[in-house]
Amino acid sequence: DQQVKQNSPSLSVQEGRISILNCDYTNSMFDYFLWYKKYPAEGPTFLISISSIKDKNEDGRFTVFLNKSAKHLSLHIVPSQPGDSAVYFCAASVRAQKLVFGQGTRLTINP
Amino acid sequence: DGGITQSPKYLFRKEGQNVTLSCEQNLNHDAMYWYRQDPGQGLRLIYYSQIVNDFQKGDIAEGYSVSREKKESFPLTVTSAQKNPTAFYLCASNKNPGLDPDTQYFGPGTRLTVL
């Protein structure tokens, strides 16, 4: 039973445009959400997080939005740059316990 | 500088052999985790440890074993009982799980190939 789902395996965006990556979850107890970026053959690197008491968190070009009623979060990257090409994982936890990861979305930024 | 190290980067073993993957951190983090990643799948939790000398099974613990004798080290043994051991293995750590929202930081990973 997949508690965190990223339904788009891949996404292609033109350089300079906005990239929007989506994530849905089923467990209403999740109270902390994170996005990680991963290059091939490397460990994931932390990008941005959001607590369930917020609906938006921004860090430079990255913004995460949380819609608790829809059990949906999204990561916006604007403007998209070639170095953003990677696999992005969303993850969720209950009271900062073990993380549950989505399947990942491969983002490709085209020049 | 602080971080998480995993060695080796690539590991090859014959079927039926046990193999131990190393994970060391000098971040003074209390908790450590092992995940595996397979193509097209997310990270799945194998084992985790929130304190020295204690660890819990994750979602896919069968065929694996761990130890946590020191705060800095959390080695993972892939035993011959693991039916499909070829994968990319990732170690992670965080400081105070359960106290404040906390972020897990990952090592560079070990690619294990069983021939």
mmCIF file of C-alpha atoms in Angstrom:
data_model
loop_
_atom_site.group_PDB
_atom_site.id
_atom_site.type_symbol
_atom_site.label_atom_id
_atom_site.label_comp_id
_atom_site.label_asym_id
_atom_site.label_seq_id
_atom_site.Cartn_x
_atom_site.Cartn_y
_atom_site.Cartn_z
ATOM 1 C CA ASP A 1 0.000 0.000 0.000
ATOM 2 C CA GLN A 2 1.711 3.128 -1.297
ATOM 3 C CA GLN A 3 1.140 5.894 1.230
ATOM 4 C CA VAL A 4 3.067 8.495 -0.775
ATOM 5 C CA LYS A 5 2.593 8.609 -4.527
ATOM 6 C CA GLN A 6 4.246 10.540 -7.307
ATOM 7 C CA ASN A 7 2.096 9.708 -10.289
ATOM 8 C CA SER A 8 4.300 11.287 -12.934
ATOM 9 C CA PRO A 9 7.433 9.204 -13.564
ATOM 10 C CA SER A 10 8.906 11.956 -15.710
ATOM 11 C CA LEU A 11 8.518 15.623 -16.552
ATOM 12 C CA SER A 12 10.173 17.716 -19.237
ATOM 13 C CA VAL A 13 10.344 21.524 -18.935
ATOM 14 C CA GLN A 14 12.006 24.238 -20.952
ATOM 15 C CA GLU A 15 14.811 26.183 -19.309
ATOM 16 C CA GLY A 16 13.543 29.355 -17.658
ATOM 17 C CA ARG A 17 9.993 28.069 -17.261
ATOM 18 C CA ILE A 18 8.323 26.793 -14.095
ATOM 19 C CA SER A 19 8.642 23.132 -13.089
ATOM 20 C CA ILE A 20 5.814 21.732 -10.971
ATOM 21 C CA LEU A 21 6.263 18.352 -9.347
ATOM 22 C CA ASN A 22 3.329 16.738 -7.594
ATOM 23 C CA CYS A 23 2.909 14.315 -4.739
ATOM 24 C CA ASP A 24 -0.192 12.768 -3.138
ATOM 25 C CA TYR A 25 -0.464 10.990 0.176
ATOM 26 C CA THR A 26 -3.079 8.872 1.893
ATOM 27 C CA ASN A 27 -2.096 8.950 5.568
ATOM 28 C CA SER A 28 -3.760 11.930 7.258
ATOM 29 C CA MET A 29 -1.382 11.518 10.215
ATOM 30 C CA PHE A 30 1.596 12.735 8.183
ATOM 31 C CA ASP A 31 2.713 16.055 9.654
ATOM 32 C CA TYR A 32 6.041 16.731 7.999
ATOM 33 C CA PHE A 33 6.882 16.657 4.310
ATOM 34 C CA LEU A 34 10.169 16.924 2.462
ATOM 35 C CA TRP A 35 11.515 17.077 -1.067
ATOM 36 C CA TYR A 36 14.819 15.508 -2.047
ATOM 37 C CA LYS A 37 16.785 15.777 -5.261
ATOM 38 C CA LYS A 38 18.854 12.865 -6.520
ATOM 39 C CA TYR A 39 21.441 12.514 -9.255
ATOM 40 C CA PRO A 40 22.303 9.054 -10.649
ATOM 41 C CA ALA A 41 24.604 6.956 -8.435
ATOM 42 C CA GLU A 42 24.507 9.565 -5.648
ATOM 43 C CA GLY A 43 22.606 9.925 -2.401
ATOM 44 C CA PRO A 44 19.556 12.212 -2.272
ATOM 45 C CA THR A 45 20.142 15.773 -1.132
ATOM 46 C CA PHE A 46 17.591 17.650 0.926
ATOM 47 C CA LEU A 47 15.846 20.509 -0.863
ATOM 48 C CA ILE A 48 12.985 21.900 1.169
ATOM 49 C CA SER A 49 10.475 20.836 3.792
ATOM 50 C CA ILE A 50 7.118 21.914 5.172
ATOM 51 C CA SER A 51 5.277 21.278 8.389
ATOM 52 C CA SER A 52 1.568 20.477 8.303
ATOM 53 C CA ILE A 53 0.808 23.696 10.169
ATOM 54 C CA LYS A 54 1.850 25.647 7.077
ATOM 55 C CA ASP A 55 0.573 25.678 3.524
ATOM 56 C CA LYS A 56 3.599 27.210 1.832
ATOM 57 C CA ASN A 57 7.346 27.334 2.315
ATOM 58 C CA GLU A 58 9.743 29.156 0.066
ATOM 59 C CA ASP A 59 13.528 28.928 -0.345
ATOM 60 C CA GLY A 60 14.989 30.806 -3.273
ATOM 61 C CA ARG A 61 13.770 29.258 -6.512
ATOM 62 C CA PHE A 62 12.000 26.444 -4.667
ATOM 63 C CA THR A 63 8.518 26.650 -3.151
ATOM 64 C CA VAL A 64 6.559 23.814 -1.620
ATOM 65 C CA PHE A 65 2.777 24.013 -1.311
ATOM 66 C CA LEU A 66 0.717 21.793 0.951
ATOM 67 C CA ASN A 67 -3.018 21.219 0.533
ATOM 68 C CA LYS A 68 -4.054 19.129 3.518
ATOM 69 C CA SER A 69 -7.690 18.767 2.509
ATOM 70 C CA ALA A 70 -6.621 17.262 -0.812
ATOM 71 C CA LYS A 71 -3.661 15.415 0.733
ATOM 72 C CA HIS A 72 -1.479 16.902 -1.954
ATOM 73 C CA LEU A 73 1.818 18.715 -2.050
ATOM 74 C CA SER A 74 3.731 20.229 -4.891
ATOM 75 C CA LEU A 75 7.204 21.579 -5.520
ATOM 76 C CA HIS A 76 7.587 24.608 -7.769
ATOM 77 C CA ILE A 77 10.943 25.470 -9.280
ATOM 78 C CA VAL A 78 11.175 28.813 -10.985
ATOM 79 C CA PRO A 79 13.009 29.589 -13.125
ATOM 80 C CA SER A 80 14.097 26.078 -14.070
ATOM 81 C CA GLN A 81 17.775 25.613 -14.820
ATOM 82 C CA PRO A 82 19.701 22.789 -16.543
ATOM 83 C CA GLY A 83 21.259 21.784 -13.214
ATOM 84 C CA ASP A 84 17.778 21.035 -11.899
ATOM 85 C CA SER A 85 17.620 17.939 -14.098
ATOM 86 C CA ALA A 86 17.461 15.067 -11.601
ATOM 87 C CA VAL A 87 15.041 12.694 -9.916
ATOM 88 C CA TYR A 88 12.900 14.343 -7.236
ATOM 89 C CA PHE A 89 11.446 12.400 -4.320
ATOM 90 C CA CYS A 90 8.806 13.589 -1.942
ATOM 91 C CA ALA A 91 8.737 12.073 1.527
ATOM 92 C CA ALA A 92 6.468 12.275 4.561
ATOM 93 C CA SER A 93 6.637 11.380 8.221
ATOM 94 C CA VAL A 94 4.512 11.238 11.346
ATOM 95 C CA ARG A 95 5.984 13.154 14.311
ATOM 96 C CA ALA A 96 9.426 13.151 12.663
ATOM 97 C CA GLN A 97 9.636 9.361 12.715
ATOM 98 C CA LYS A 98 10.740 7.266 9.742
ATOM 99 C CA LEU A 99 10.228 8.777 6.320
ATOM 100 C CA VAL A 100 7.964 7.280 3.655
ATOM 101 C CA PHE A 101 9.112 8.079 0.117
ATOM 102 C CA GLY A 102 7.301 8.399 -3.170
ATOM 103 C CA GLN A 103 8.547 6.651 -6.306
ATOM 104 C CA GLY A 104 10.259 9.730 -7.692
ATOM 105 C CA THR A 105 9.799 11.973 -10.745
ATOM 106 C CA ARG A 106 12.571 12.419 -13.268
ATOM 107 C CA LEU A 107 12.774 16.097 -14.232
ATOM 108 C CA THR A 108 14.527 17.052 -17.458
ATOM 109 C CA ILE A 109 15.223 20.703 -18.210
ATOM 110 C CA ASN A 110 15.621 21.357 -21.912
ATOM 111 C CA PRO A 111 17.722 24.268 -23.213
ATOM 112 C CA ASP B 1 34.034 18.517 7.536
ATOM 113 C CA GLY B 2 31.049 16.505 8.714
ATOM 114 C CA GLY B 3 29.151 14.015 6.668
ATOM 115 C CA ILE B 4 28.098 10.461 5.994
ATOM 116 C CA THR B 5 30.432 8.067 4.245
ATOM 117 C CA GLN B 6 29.579 4.770 2.651
ATOM 118 C CA SER B 7 32.103 2.354 1.320
ATOM 119 C CA PRO B 8 32.734 0.966 -1.125
ATOM 120 C CA LYS B 9 30.975 2.840 -3.930
ATOM 121 C CA TYR B 10 30.613 -0.347 -5.994
ATOM 122 C CA LEU B 11 30.576 -3.896 -4.647
ATOM 123 C CA PHE B 12 30.375 -7.212 -6.438
ATOM 124 C CA ARG B 13 29.649 -10.514 -4.733
ATOM 125 C CA LYS B 14 28.864 -14.038 -5.763
ATOM 126 C CA GLU B 15 25.443 -15.449 -5.072
ATOM 127 C CA GLY B 16 25.258 -17.150 -1.671
ATOM 128 C CA GLN B 17 27.850 -14.936 0.003
ATOM 129 C CA ASN B 18 27.086 -12.552 2.821
ATOM 130 C CA VAL B 19 28.347 -9.003 2.362
ATOM 131 C CA THR B 20 28.597 -6.072 4.766
ATOM 132 C CA LEU B 21 28.106 -2.466 3.680
ATOM 133 C CA SER B 22 29.741 0.248 5.728
ATOM 134 C CA CYS B 23 28.116 3.489 6.911
ATOM 135 C CA GLU B 24 29.888 6.032 9.099
ATOM 136 C CA GLN B 25 28.784 9.505 10.193
ATOM 137 C CA ASN B 26 30.619 12.224 12.113
ATOM 138 C CA LEU B 27 27.594 14.505 12.471
ATOM 139 C CA ASN B 28 26.864 13.370 16.032
ATOM 140 C CA HIS B 29 23.445 12.238 14.849
ATOM 141 C CA ASP B 30 21.468 9.901 17.057
ATOM 142 C CA ALA B 31 19.490 8.062 14.393
ATOM 143 C CA MET B 32 20.679 6.139 11.353
ATOM 144 C CA TYR B 33 18.794 4.421 8.549
ATOM 145 C CA TRP B 34 19.321 2.004 5.679
ATOM 146 C CA TYR B 35 17.309 2.189 2.458
ATOM 147 C CA ARG B 36 17.467 0.415 -0.834
ATOM 148 C CA GLN B 37 16.551 1.899 -4.171
ATOM 149 C CA ASP B 38 15.494 -0.148 -7.173
ATOM 150 C CA PRO B 39 14.888 1.239 -10.676
ATOM 151 C CA GLY B 40 11.566 3.060 -10.925
ATOM 152 C CA GLN B 41 10.912 2.753 -7.221
ATOM 153 C CA GLY B 42 11.278 5.042 -4.282
ATOM 154 C CA LEU B 43 13.510 4.452 -1.309
ATOM 155 C CA ARG B 44 12.385 1.573 0.870
ATOM 156 C CA LEU B 45 13.405 1.377 4.512
ATOM 157 C CA ILE B 46 15.358 -1.727 5.534
ATOM 158 C CA TYR B 47 16.393 -1.020 9.140
ATOM 159 C CA TYR B 48 16.769 1.988 11.401
ATOM 160 C CA SER B 49 18.354 2.764 14.717
ATOM 161 C CA GLN B 50 17.441 5.666 16.970
ATOM 162 C CA ILE B 51 20.043 4.998 19.626
ATOM 163 C CA VAL B 52 23.169 2.928 20.176
ATOM 164 C CA ASN B 53 22.551 -0.787 20.765
ATOM 165 C CA ASP B 54 18.978 -0.546 19.535
ATOM 166 C CA PHE B 55 17.468 -0.951 16.059
ATOM 167 C CA GLN B 56 14.129 -1.710 14.441
ATOM 168 C CA LYS B 57 13.044 -3.441 11.269
ATOM 169 C CA GLY B 58 11.814 -1.298 8.438
ATOM 170 C CA ASP B 59 9.486 -2.325 5.646
ATOM 171 C CA ILE B 60 11.802 -4.813 3.900
ATOM 172 C CA ALA B 61 14.101 -6.233 6.604
ATOM 173 C CA GLU B 62 14.016 -9.872 5.497
ATOM 174 C CA GLY B 63 17.443 -11.118 4.459
ATOM 175 C CA TYR B 64 19.282 -8.214 6.116
ATOM 176 C CA SER B 65 20.910 -7.651 9.496
ATOM 177 C CA VAL B 66 22.414 -4.611 11.223
ATOM 178 C CA SER B 67 24.307 -3.629 14.341
ATOM 179 C CA ARG B 68 24.714 -0.322 16.173
ATOM 180 C CA GLU B 69 27.600 -0.735 18.587
ATOM 181 C CA LYS B 70 28.828 2.823 18.126
ATOM 182 C CA LYS B 71 26.951 6.049 17.518
ATOM 183 C CA GLU B 72 29.002 6.760 14.408
ATOM 184 C CA SER B 73 28.589 3.414 12.679
ATOM 185 C CA PHE B 74 25.635 1.406 11.341
ATOM 186 C CA PRO B 75 26.828 -1.463 9.119
ATOM 187 C CA LEU B 76 24.338 -3.445 7.034
ATOM 188 C CA THR B 77 24.854 -7.117 6.218
ATOM 189 C CA VAL B 78 23.137 -8.487 3.156
ATOM 190 C CA THR B 79 22.776 -12.190 3.796
ATOM 191 C CA SER B 80 22.366 -15.048 1.369
ATOM 192 C CA ALA B 81 18.712 -15.187 2.462
ATOM 193 C CA GLN B 82 17.986 -11.929 0.628
ATOM 194 C CA LYS B 83 16.352 -13.107 -2.606
ATOM 195 C CA ASN B 84 17.106 -10.089 -4.748
ATOM 196 C CA PRO B 85 20.100 -8.266 -3.268
ATOM 197 C CA THR B 86 21.290 -6.356 -6.338
ATOM 198 C CA ALA B 87 20.337 -2.724 -5.666
ATOM 199 C CA PHE B 88 21.589 0.719 -4.704
ATOM 200 C CA TYR B 89 21.893 0.981 -0.918
ATOM 201 C CA LEU B 90 21.642 4.295 0.876
ATOM 202 C CA CYS B 91 22.478 5.164 4.458
ATOM 203 C CA ALA B 92 21.009 8.222 6.183
ATOM 204 C CA SER B 93 21.086 9.888 9.571
ATOM 205 C CA ASN B 94 19.307 12.593 11.536
ATOM 206 C CA LYS B 95 19.835 14.239 14.873
ATOM 207 C CA ASN B 96 16.780 13.912 17.085
ATOM 208 C CA PRO B 97 14.014 11.904 15.475
ATOM 209 C CA GLY B 98 10.716 12.405 17.166
ATOM 210 C CA LEU B 99 11.681 15.560 19.025
ATOM 211 C CA ASP B 100 11.459 18.182 16.310
ATOM 212 C CA PRO B 101 10.730 17.963 12.613
ATOM 213 C CA ASP B 102 14.062 16.826 11.373
ATOM 214 C CA THR B 103 15.696 16.170 8.070
ATOM 215 C CA GLN B 104 17.494 12.996 7.138
ATOM 216 C CA TYR B 105 20.845 13.417 5.417
ATOM 217 C CA PHE B 106 22.098 10.765 3.039
ATOM 218 C CA GLY B 107 25.423 9.203 2.196
ATOM 219 C CA PRO B 108 26.594 8.720 -1.398
ATOM 220 C CA GLY B 109 25.322 5.139 -1.625
ATOM 221 C CA THR B 110 26.762 1.717 -2.449
ATOM 222 C CA ARG B 111 25.837 -0.127 -5.622
ATOM 223 C CA LEU B 112 25.768 -3.850 -4.817
ATOM 224 C CA THR B 113 25.749 -6.332 -7.673
ATOM 225 C CA VAL B 114 25.368 -10.024 -6.933
ATOM 226 C CA LEU B 115 26.591 -12.216 -9.752
#
